[in-house]
Structure formats: structure tokens, C-alpha cells
PDB file of C-alpha atoms in Angstrom:
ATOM      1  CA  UNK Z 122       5.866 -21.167  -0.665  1.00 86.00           C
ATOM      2  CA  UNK Z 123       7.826 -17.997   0.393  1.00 84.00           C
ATOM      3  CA  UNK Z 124       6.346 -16.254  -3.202  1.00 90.00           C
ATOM      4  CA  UNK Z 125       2.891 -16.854  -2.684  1.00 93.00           C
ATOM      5  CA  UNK Z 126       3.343 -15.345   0.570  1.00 91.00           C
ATOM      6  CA  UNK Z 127       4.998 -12.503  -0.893  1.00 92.00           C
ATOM      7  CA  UNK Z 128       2.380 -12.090  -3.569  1.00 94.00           C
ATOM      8  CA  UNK Z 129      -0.863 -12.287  -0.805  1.00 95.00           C
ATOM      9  CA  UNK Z 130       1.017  -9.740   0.731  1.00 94.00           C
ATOM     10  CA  UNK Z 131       1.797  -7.486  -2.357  1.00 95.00           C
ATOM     11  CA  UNK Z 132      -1.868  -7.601  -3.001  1.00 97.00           C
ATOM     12  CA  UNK Z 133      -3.116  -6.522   0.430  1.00 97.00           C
ATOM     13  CA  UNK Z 134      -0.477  -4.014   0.351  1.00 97.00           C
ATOM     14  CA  UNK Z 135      -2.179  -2.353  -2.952  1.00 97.00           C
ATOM     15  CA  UNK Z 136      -5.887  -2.660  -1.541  1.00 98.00           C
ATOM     16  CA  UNK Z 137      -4.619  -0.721   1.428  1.00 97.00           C
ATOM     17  CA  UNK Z 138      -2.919   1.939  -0.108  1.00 97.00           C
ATOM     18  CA  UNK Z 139      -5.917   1.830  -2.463  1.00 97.00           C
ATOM     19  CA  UNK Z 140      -7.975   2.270   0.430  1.00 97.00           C
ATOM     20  CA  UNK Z 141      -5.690   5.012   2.403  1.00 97.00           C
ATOM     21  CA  UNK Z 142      -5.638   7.093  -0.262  1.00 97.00           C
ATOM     22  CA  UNK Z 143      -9.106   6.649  -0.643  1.00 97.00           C
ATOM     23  CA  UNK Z 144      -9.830   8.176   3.101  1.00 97.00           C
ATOM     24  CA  UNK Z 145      -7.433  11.136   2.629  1.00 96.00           C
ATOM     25  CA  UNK Z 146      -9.440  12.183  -0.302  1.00 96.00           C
ATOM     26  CA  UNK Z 147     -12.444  12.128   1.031  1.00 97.00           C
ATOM     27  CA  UNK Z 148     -11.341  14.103   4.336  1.00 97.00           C
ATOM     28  CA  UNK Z 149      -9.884  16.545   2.206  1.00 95.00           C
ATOM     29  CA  UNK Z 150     -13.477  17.022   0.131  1.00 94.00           C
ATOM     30  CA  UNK Z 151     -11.630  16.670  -3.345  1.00 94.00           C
ATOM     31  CA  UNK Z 152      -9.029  13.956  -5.773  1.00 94.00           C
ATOM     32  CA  UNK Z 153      -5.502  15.025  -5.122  1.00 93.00           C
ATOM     33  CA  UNK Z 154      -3.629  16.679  -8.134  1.00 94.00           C
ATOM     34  CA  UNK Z 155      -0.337  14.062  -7.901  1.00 95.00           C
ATOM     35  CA  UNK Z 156      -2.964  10.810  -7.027  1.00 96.00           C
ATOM     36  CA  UNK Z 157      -0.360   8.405  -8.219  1.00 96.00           C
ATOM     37  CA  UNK Z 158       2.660   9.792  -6.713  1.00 97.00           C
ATOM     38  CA  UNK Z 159       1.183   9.521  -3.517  1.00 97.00           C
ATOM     39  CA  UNK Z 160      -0.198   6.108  -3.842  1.00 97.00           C
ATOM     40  CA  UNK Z 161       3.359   5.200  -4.762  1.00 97.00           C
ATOM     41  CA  UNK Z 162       4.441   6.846  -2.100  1.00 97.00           C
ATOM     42  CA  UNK Z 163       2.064   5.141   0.417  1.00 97.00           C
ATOM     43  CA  UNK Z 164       2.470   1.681  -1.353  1.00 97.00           C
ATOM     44  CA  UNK Z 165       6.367   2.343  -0.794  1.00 97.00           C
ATOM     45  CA  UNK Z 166       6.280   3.165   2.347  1.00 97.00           C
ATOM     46  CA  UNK Z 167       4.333   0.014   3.335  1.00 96.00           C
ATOM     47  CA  UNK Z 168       6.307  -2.271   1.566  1.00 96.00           C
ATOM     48  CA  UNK Z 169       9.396  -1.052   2.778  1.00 96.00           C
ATOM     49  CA  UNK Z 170       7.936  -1.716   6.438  1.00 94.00           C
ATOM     50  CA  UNK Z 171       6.001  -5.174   5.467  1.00 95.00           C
ATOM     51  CA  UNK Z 172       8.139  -7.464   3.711  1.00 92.00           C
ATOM     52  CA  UNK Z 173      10.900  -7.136   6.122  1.00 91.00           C
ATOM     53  CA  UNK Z 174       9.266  -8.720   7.947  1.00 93.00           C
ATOM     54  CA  UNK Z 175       7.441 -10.914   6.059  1.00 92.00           C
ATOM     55  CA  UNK Z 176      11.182 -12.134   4.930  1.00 89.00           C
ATOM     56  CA  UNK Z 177      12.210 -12.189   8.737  1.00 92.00           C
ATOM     57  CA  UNK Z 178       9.619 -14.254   9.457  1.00 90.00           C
ATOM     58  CA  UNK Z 179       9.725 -16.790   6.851  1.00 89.00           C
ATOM     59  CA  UNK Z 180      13.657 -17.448   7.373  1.00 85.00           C
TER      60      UNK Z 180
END
């Protein structure tokens, strides 16, 4: 059960990351130059924070 929890939250993760990057770009008026560095970085940086405590959680 633990990996379909982990997976439902992998995919929210992306669509948020997806979405965040979505809203910088558009307050900045233009696509950034390094798009997929910084969606790895944001999709990092929320996994690093999420699954934690997803893991937490489930124990």
C-alpha cells in the first residue's frame, strides 16, 4: 500500500512543479532559458520536503 501512496504522491508532486513553474513564467512575461533545470530543481526540492513525511507517516 505504502507504493501507491508514494506514486499518488510522486504524481502530484510533478503537476505542481508543473504548475509552479508555470506561474513564474508567466510573472516574468517570458519561458526561462534553463526550464528543466529549474523544474528539477523545484520537483527536488518538494520531494525532499514531501516524502519524509509521507514515510513518517506511514511507519
Amino acid at each position: 500500500m505504502a507504493a501507491i501512496y508514494f506514486t499518488i504522491a510522486a504524481i502530484v508532486l510533478y503537476l505542481s512543479a508543473d504548475w509552479l513553474l508555470d506561474r513564474i513564467e508567466r510573472r516574468r512575461g517570458e519561458r526561462l532559458e534553463h526550464r528543466t533545470l529549474i523544474f528539477f530543481g523545484i520537483l527536488l526540492g518538494l520531494a525532499l520536503a514531501t516524502f519524509p513525511l509521507l514515510r513518517m507517516l506511514l511507519e
